[in-house]
Amino acid sequence: MDREAYRNCCSLAKIPRQTYEQFWSSHFVDYIDKELSYSKFFKKYLLPNHPCMFSRRFTEDWNCRKQWVTEEGKPNFQKLLQEFAETPVPVANCNAKEYNANPKQVMPFKEFIHYWKEYIQNGHSSPRGCLYLKDWHMSRDSPEHHVYTTPVYFSSDWLNEYWDTLEVDDYRFVYMGPKGSWTPFHADVFRSYSWSANICGRKKWLLYPPGQEEFLRDTHGNLPYDVTSAELRDRGLYPHFEEACQPLEIIQEAGEIIFVPSGWHHQVYNLEDTISINHNWLNGCNIDIMWQFLQNELSSVQKEIDEWRNTMDSWHQHCQVIMKACSGIDYGEFASFLKIIADNRMAFLNACSSGDSSDYPQHLSETLTTLGPYHAAFDLQRVAHIIECLLCNEDFKRLDHSAMTLQPDTMLQQIRDTIQSTRGQHLLYQE
């Protein structure tokens, strides 16, 4: 039974809405405890954009589950200090609000651990507030620490592939927070997927399917900072709140991995002292969602500065600059992103065809070889589709294409030629 049919049945039975929504939330998020083929995960969760939870058996071999956790299941402060004492880490204050987020400061890891120990000793309270180490690029900053392995289900990761190629940034994070720390209501960067593994501790997730966040906006169009706040029941301020469904409420135990689909807004609480590893990632299944997000972001910028449209010769270029400042990317960089993804897959398919992979990056070769040539061909078709969308987009047409690494028409033809020449047009993964 799908959700709509289930809702209709409950309505006919006069079951209160809150009751049946809570029942759905607790019973209809798949729990994966046995080996699942990548193909099944692709078809059942990636393409439909549906959440799921993996059991602790998928993380039991990770070094961090053994080294960062005591026998009692608590954070192993002694071991963590041995490895990271002097490392500077970003720390947010959950008790402070700044532009719908928590302000951050950078401090030595050992200072945060000292705070965390005192916080526990004081009954999980502190005059400094509730501090939360979050968005720490541990893998980027300390590559010598091989403490986990990305599960194959999340390995088709264009976002980190792009940043790894540039050697500039990544979207792989470690979070460490005491009981009571939390993350305000949001959707992930570029409307990417995310996966989050609890190394120790427990989390509570509140997730809203895409589109439901529109009912949670206030009269000014702003989303709430805290979706559980009583002020959302004020119809004068949040006129559509009662039209929103109840969120999926998911409790994540130690060792478990949650898959958060693209564009699902969420709010997260640490129910215990918790350490987690989190990746944001994109691929061919949700690249169209990212493209729609970028169009929406540019449209918002254009509306904000529309009054200057006729007074600035470079108005459209300024919109791109503002968009990148707000969102972290503009159309030009998005085009560069697509080019790198396409180039890597064309090189891989050509190497498969010729049998010579000597010039191909080893880390990419392992991932693409695991997923196979049909997946690479699927990726290329998805890139080609987005390039076709770019070529029809008026804002993209206005950009100076001569300054871009991606020449859309040329790249489109190269992709088509590669797929044809490597006979990858019959895809294993069909939408």
C-alpha positions as MATLAB code, in Angstrom:
seq = 'MDREAYRNCCSLAKIPRQTYEQFWSSHFVDYIDKELSYSKFFKKYLLPNHPCMFSRRFTEDWNCRKQWVTEEGKPNFQKLLQEFAETPVPVANCNAKEYNANPKQVMPFKEFIHYWKEYIQNGHSSPRGCLYLKDWHMSRDSPEHHVYTTPVYFSSDWLNEYWDTLEVDDYRFVYMGPKGSWTPFHADVFRSYSWSANICGRKKWLLYPPGQEEFLRDTHGNLPYDVTSAELRDRGLYPHFEEACQPLEIIQEAGEIIFVPSGWHHQVYNLEDTISINHNWLNGCNIDIMWQFLQNELSSVQKEIDEWRNTMDSWHQHCQVIMKACSGIDYGEFASFLKIIADNRMAFLNACSSGDSSDYPQHLSETLTTLGPYHAAFDLQRVAHIIECLLCNEDFKRLDHSAMTLQPDTMLQQIRDTIQSTRGQHLLYQE';
ca = [
       0.000    0.000    0.000;
       1.402    3.439   -0.895;
       1.210    6.418    1.438;
      -1.805    8.039   -0.250;
      -3.848    4.836   -0.192;
      -2.898    4.297    3.440;
      -3.963    7.866    4.279;
      -7.323    7.411    2.545;
      -8.008    4.174    4.424;
      -7.232    5.837    7.747;
      -9.448    8.772    6.834;
     -12.374    6.462    6.079;
     -11.762    4.700    9.403;
     -11.806    8.140   11.127;
      -8.324    7.610   12.557;
      -6.856   10.963   13.686;
      -4.336   12.363   11.201;
      -1.539   12.679   13.755;
      -2.010    9.031   14.760;
      -1.785    7.584   11.261;
       1.105    9.862   10.283;
       3.082    8.738   13.322;
       2.331    5.088   12.506;
       3.527    5.577    8.926;
       6.662    7.338   10.149;
       7.650    4.516   12.462;
       6.804    1.621   10.136;
       7.534    2.671    6.568;
      11.242    3.538    6.504;
      13.008    0.428    5.274;
      15.571   -1.140    7.594;
      18.321   -2.957    5.704;
      19.989   -5.716    7.723;
      21.121   -8.059    4.938;
      23.438   -7.580    1.996;
      21.720   -5.562   -0.714;
      22.952   -5.371   -4.284;
      23.933   -1.939   -5.548;
      21.442   -2.341   -8.378;
      18.568   -2.851   -5.927;
      19.625    0.136   -3.819;
      19.859    2.195   -7.008;
      16.363    1.250   -8.165;
      14.599    1.193   -4.794;
      16.137    4.215   -3.024;
      18.345    6.407   -5.249;
      16.011    6.829   -8.215;
      12.768    7.117   -6.157;
      14.596    9.414   -3.679;
      13.397    7.389   -0.679;
      15.063    7.210    2.776;
      16.269    4.027    4.428;
      18.391    2.842    7.349;
      21.298    0.383    7.228;
      21.979   -1.768   10.285;
      25.182   -1.693   12.303;
      26.533   -4.727   10.447;
      27.530   -2.346    7.620;
      29.937   -0.451    9.918;
      31.165   -3.184   12.258;
      34.558   -3.437   10.509;
      35.321    0.293   10.593;
      38.393    1.217   12.640;
      36.616    4.203   14.206;
      33.924    1.908   15.635;
      36.695    0.040   17.443;
      39.148    2.825   18.285;
      36.940    5.858   18.971;
      34.468    4.050   21.235;
      34.898    2.555   24.726;
      33.636   -0.894   25.710;
      30.662    0.890   27.273;
      29.760    2.452   23.916;
      30.870    5.972   24.878;
      33.291    8.298   23.056;
      36.869    7.243   23.791;
      38.255   10.651   24.727;
      41.715    9.303   25.557;
      42.190    7.689   22.145;
      40.752   10.702   20.297;
      43.100   13.066   22.130;
      46.085   10.902   21.218;
      45.228   11.314   17.538;
      43.851   14.857   17.254;
      44.770   16.916   20.367;
      46.220   19.956   18.572;
      43.992   19.783   15.489;
      41.874   22.922   14.946;
      38.174   22.012   14.636;
      34.964   23.982   13.915;
      32.587   24.147   16.883;
      29.024   25.494   16.850;
      27.018   26.828   19.798;
      23.586   25.173   19.755;
      22.267   27.789   22.208;
      22.919   30.696   19.847;
      21.093   31.629   16.651;
      22.659   33.532   13.780;
      20.808   33.792   10.447;
      18.855   30.558   11.077;
      22.042   28.664   11.973;
      24.431   28.246   14.900;
      27.520   30.501   14.978;
      30.848   28.662   14.831;
      34.317   29.172   16.210;
      37.543   27.274   15.609;
      39.316   25.792   18.627;
      41.921   23.086   19.313;
      40.374   19.634   19.496;
      41.710   19.167   23.022;
      39.824   22.276   24.195;
      36.555   20.887   22.845;
      37.148   17.525   24.549;
      37.933   19.315   27.827;
      34.633   21.187   27.490;
      32.766   17.965   26.620;
      34.087   16.144   29.707;
      33.056   19.032   31.970;
      29.669   19.189   30.257;
      29.041   15.510   31.089;
      30.272   15.934   34.680;
      27.916   18.899   35.166;
      24.866   16.881   34.194;
      25.047   17.828   30.499;
      25.031   21.558   31.065;
      27.574   24.365   30.849;
      27.667   28.161   31.160;
      29.299   28.110   27.711;
      26.125   26.625   26.232;
      25.808   23.394   24.284;
      28.797   23.166   21.939;
      28.803   20.873   18.893;
      31.847   19.953   16.805;
      30.429   19.809   13.289;
      31.453   19.985    9.637;
      35.007   18.907   10.491;
      36.850   17.898    7.303;
      38.738   15.139    9.070;
      39.418   13.079    5.925;
      40.729   16.100    4.044;
      42.798   17.509    6.918;
      44.109   14.175    8.258;
      44.264   11.794    5.264;
      46.575    9.449    7.157;
      43.633    8.369    9.339;
      41.815    5.578    7.497;
      39.038    5.060   10.018;
      36.105    4.134    7.751;
      35.247    3.008    4.243;
      32.457    4.559    2.188;
      29.819    1.862    1.541;
      29.452    0.966   -2.132;
      25.867    2.258   -2.123;
      27.152    5.810   -1.699;
      30.255    5.514   -3.888;
      28.835    7.171   -7.017;
      29.706   10.553   -5.582;
      30.148   13.313   -8.157;
      30.343   16.074   -5.556;
      33.446   14.806   -3.775;
      34.928   13.494   -7.018;
      34.848   17.053   -8.367;
      36.413   18.642   -5.282;
      39.021   15.865   -4.994;
      40.029   16.563   -8.594;
      40.537   20.254   -7.794;
      42.227   19.383   -4.466;
      40.415   22.303   -2.847;
      37.605   21.046   -0.635;
      35.313   18.126    0.131;
      31.921   17.334    1.622;
      32.995   14.594    4.050;
      32.522   15.491    7.694;
      32.887   14.268   11.253;
      30.393   15.416   13.905;
      30.935   15.081   17.661;
      28.411   16.372   20.126;
      27.132   15.915   23.665;
      23.646   14.826   24.580;
      21.282   17.683   23.719;
      23.271   19.074   20.774;
      21.260   19.489   17.590;
      21.147   20.831   14.036;
      18.393   23.283   13.025;
      15.906   22.701   10.188;
      17.566   22.624    6.754;
      18.054   20.788    3.474;
      21.534   19.716    2.437;
      23.927   21.688    0.239;
      22.864   21.898   -3.434;
      19.949   19.610   -2.437;
      22.412   16.730   -2.357;
      21.921   13.311   -0.841;
      23.537   12.649    2.503;
      24.465    9.578    4.470;
      25.233    9.662    8.172;
      26.737    6.856   10.261;
      26.589    6.869   14.059;
      29.965    5.740   15.382;
      28.526    5.850   18.890;
      25.451    7.383   20.483;
      21.897    7.884   19.217;
      20.180   10.495   17.048;
      16.606   11.511   16.401;
      15.795   12.646   12.869;
      12.746   14.637   11.784;
      12.428   14.462    7.990;
       9.971   16.145    5.634;
       9.530   14.925    2.040;
      10.286   17.465   -0.723;
       7.546   20.056   -1.075;
       6.303   19.811    2.500;
       8.669   22.602    3.568;
       6.496   25.034    1.600;
       3.752   24.621    4.216;
       6.255   25.534    6.938;
       7.145   28.990    5.613;
       6.122   32.092    7.540;
       4.267   35.039    6.028;
       7.609   36.415    4.755;
       8.471   33.160    2.988;
      11.143   32.117    5.500;
      11.588   28.568    6.759;
      11.603   27.940   10.525;
      14.781   27.641   12.554;
      13.215   25.027   14.839;
      10.414   22.996   13.271;
       9.229   21.869   16.729;
       8.733   25.440   17.993;
       5.283   26.313   19.358;
       5.255   29.499   17.274;
       4.561   27.427   14.147;
       1.008   26.952   15.468;
       0.450   30.702   15.163;
      -1.695   30.885   12.011;
      -0.996   34.572   11.697;
       2.721   33.873   11.309;
       2.662   30.377    9.753;
      -0.656   30.257    7.850;
      -0.116   26.848    6.182;
       1.518   24.876    8.986;
      -1.517   22.655    9.590;
      -1.428   21.564    5.932;
       2.007   19.969    6.358;
       2.304   16.266    7.030;
       3.844   15.029   10.247;
       7.601   14.482    9.795;
       9.166   11.072    9.559;
      10.597   10.573   13.050;
      13.514    8.167   12.998;
      15.712    7.020   15.874;
      19.215    6.081   14.712;
      21.195    3.764   16.964;
      24.961    3.311   17.271;
      26.518    1.805   14.158;
      23.525    2.458   11.926;
      23.669    4.487    8.687;
      20.788    6.644    7.518;
      20.327    7.568    3.862;
      18.754   11.029    3.577;
      17.386   11.616    0.067;
      17.812   14.717   -2.046;
      15.823   17.772   -0.989;
      14.361   16.264    2.198;
      14.435   18.985    4.871;
      15.386   17.708    8.300;
      16.222   18.548   11.901;
      18.507   16.320   13.984;
      19.056   15.775   17.732;
      21.784   13.913   19.604;
      19.967   11.875   22.263;
      23.272   10.755   23.798;
      26.929   11.737   23.529;
      27.374   11.001   19.848;
      30.019   10.775   17.125;
      28.961   10.495   13.494;
      30.450   10.527   10.006;
      28.511   12.321    7.292;
      28.905   12.758    3.533;
      26.990   14.994    1.153;
      26.954   13.562   -2.367;
      25.434   13.881   -5.816;
      25.222   11.658   -8.866;
      23.217   11.018  -12.002;
      20.082   10.178  -10.040;
      19.695   13.613   -8.445;
      21.694   15.945  -10.693;
      18.413   17.251  -12.120;
      17.356   18.219   -8.588;
      20.607   20.147   -8.156;
      20.045   21.891  -11.496;
      16.514   22.910  -10.449;
      17.890   24.176   -7.126;
      20.458   26.335   -8.924;
      17.768   27.801  -11.177;
      15.644   28.613   -8.129;
      18.606   30.221   -6.364;
      19.401   32.435   -9.359;
      15.748   33.394   -9.708;
      15.682   34.466   -6.050;
      18.768   36.640   -6.549;
      17.290   38.191   -9.696;
      14.105   39.105   -7.835;
      16.084   40.696   -5.000;
      18.043   43.053   -7.258;
      15.519   43.424  -10.078;
      15.221   47.195   -9.532;
      18.793   47.631  -10.815;
      18.332   45.497  -13.929;
      18.110   48.444  -16.331;
      20.853   50.493  -14.683;
      23.698   47.950  -14.892;
      25.236   46.608  -18.083;
      26.616   43.633  -16.162;
      23.455   42.928  -14.136;
      23.312   39.246  -15.145;
      26.986   38.727  -14.233;
      26.374   40.358  -10.843;
      23.503   37.948  -10.260;
      25.902   35.052  -10.823;
      28.433   36.546   -8.393;
      25.782   37.000   -5.686;
      24.428   33.517   -6.321;
      27.876   31.987   -5.801;
      28.368   33.984   -2.594;
      25.039   32.711   -1.245;
      24.978   29.163   -2.592;
      28.638   28.270   -3.113;
      28.397   27.793   -6.877;
      27.353   29.623  -10.036;
      26.408   28.437  -13.526;
      30.005   28.643  -14.762;
      31.326   26.382  -12.007;
      28.372   24.031  -12.455;
      29.421   23.656  -16.088;
      33.030   22.923  -14.986;
      31.676   20.361  -12.524;
      29.779   18.578  -15.320;
      32.861   18.600  -17.550;
      35.074   16.892  -14.962;
      32.449   14.208  -14.319;
      31.998   13.618  -18.049;
      35.747   13.619  -18.794;
      36.401   11.021  -16.080;
      33.719    8.684  -17.414;
      34.713    9.070  -21.035;
      38.318    8.283  -20.059;
      37.129    5.252  -18.101;
      34.979    3.890  -20.920;
      37.733    4.442  -23.456;
      40.162    2.638  -21.120;
      37.699   -0.250  -20.805;
      37.424   -0.401  -24.583;
      41.177   -0.274  -25.210;
      42.245   -2.297  -22.175;
      44.741    0.404  -21.166;
      44.010    2.080  -17.826;
      47.596    3.145  -17.058;
      46.847    6.865  -17.299;
      43.626    6.716  -15.298;
      43.539    7.910  -11.622;
      43.654    4.857   -9.349;
      41.049    6.027   -6.807;
      38.535    6.779   -9.569;
      39.372    3.589  -11.411;
      38.478    1.502   -8.343;
      35.107    3.212   -7.896;
      34.097    3.171  -11.555;
      35.350   -0.386  -12.026;
      33.237   -1.521   -9.068;
      30.135    0.164  -10.483;
      30.927   -0.904  -14.044;
      30.796    0.551  -17.558;
      26.999    0.545  -17.737;
      26.891    2.863  -14.739;
      29.489    5.153  -16.343;
      27.341    5.253  -19.490;
      24.288    6.073  -17.376;
      26.248    8.929  -15.790;
      27.189   10.267  -19.207;
      23.592   10.201  -20.353;
      22.563   12.156  -17.273;
      25.325   14.741  -17.887;
      24.225   15.005  -21.515;
      20.648   15.641  -20.417;
      21.714   18.495  -18.118;
      23.946   20.010  -20.807;
      20.940   19.997  -23.136;
      19.012   21.844  -20.412;
      21.838   24.383  -20.087;
      21.805   25.039  -23.823;
      18.100   25.913  -23.591;
      18.496   28.124  -20.528;
      18.447   31.873  -21.241;
      20.622   32.768  -18.235;
      23.269   30.242  -19.266;
      23.230   31.553  -22.825;
      24.160   35.009  -21.505;
      27.415   33.765  -19.953;
      30.755   34.199  -21.664;
      31.243   30.647  -22.949;
      34.715   31.415  -24.274;
      35.975   31.659  -20.690;
      34.516   28.259  -19.724;
      36.330   24.952  -19.627;
      33.084   23.363  -20.842;
      32.075   24.057  -24.442;
      28.544   22.621  -24.294;
      28.000   21.638  -27.928;
      31.446   20.042  -28.203;
      31.067   18.157  -24.928;
      27.619   16.904  -25.901;
      28.965   15.447  -29.123;
      31.936   13.873  -27.343;
      29.599   12.176  -24.885;
      27.408   10.810  -27.662;
      30.425    9.564  -29.595;
      31.872    7.859  -26.503;
      28.626    6.084  -25.627;
      28.213    4.933  -29.214;
      31.804    3.782  -29.666;
      31.889    1.854  -26.386;
      28.465    0.298  -26.984;
      27.273    1.533  -23.589;
      23.953    2.832  -24.852;
      22.006   -0.202  -23.535;
      21.974    0.658  -19.845;
      21.664   -1.703  -16.927;
      20.124    1.103  -14.853;
      17.032    2.497  -16.560;
      14.926    5.277  -15.148;
];
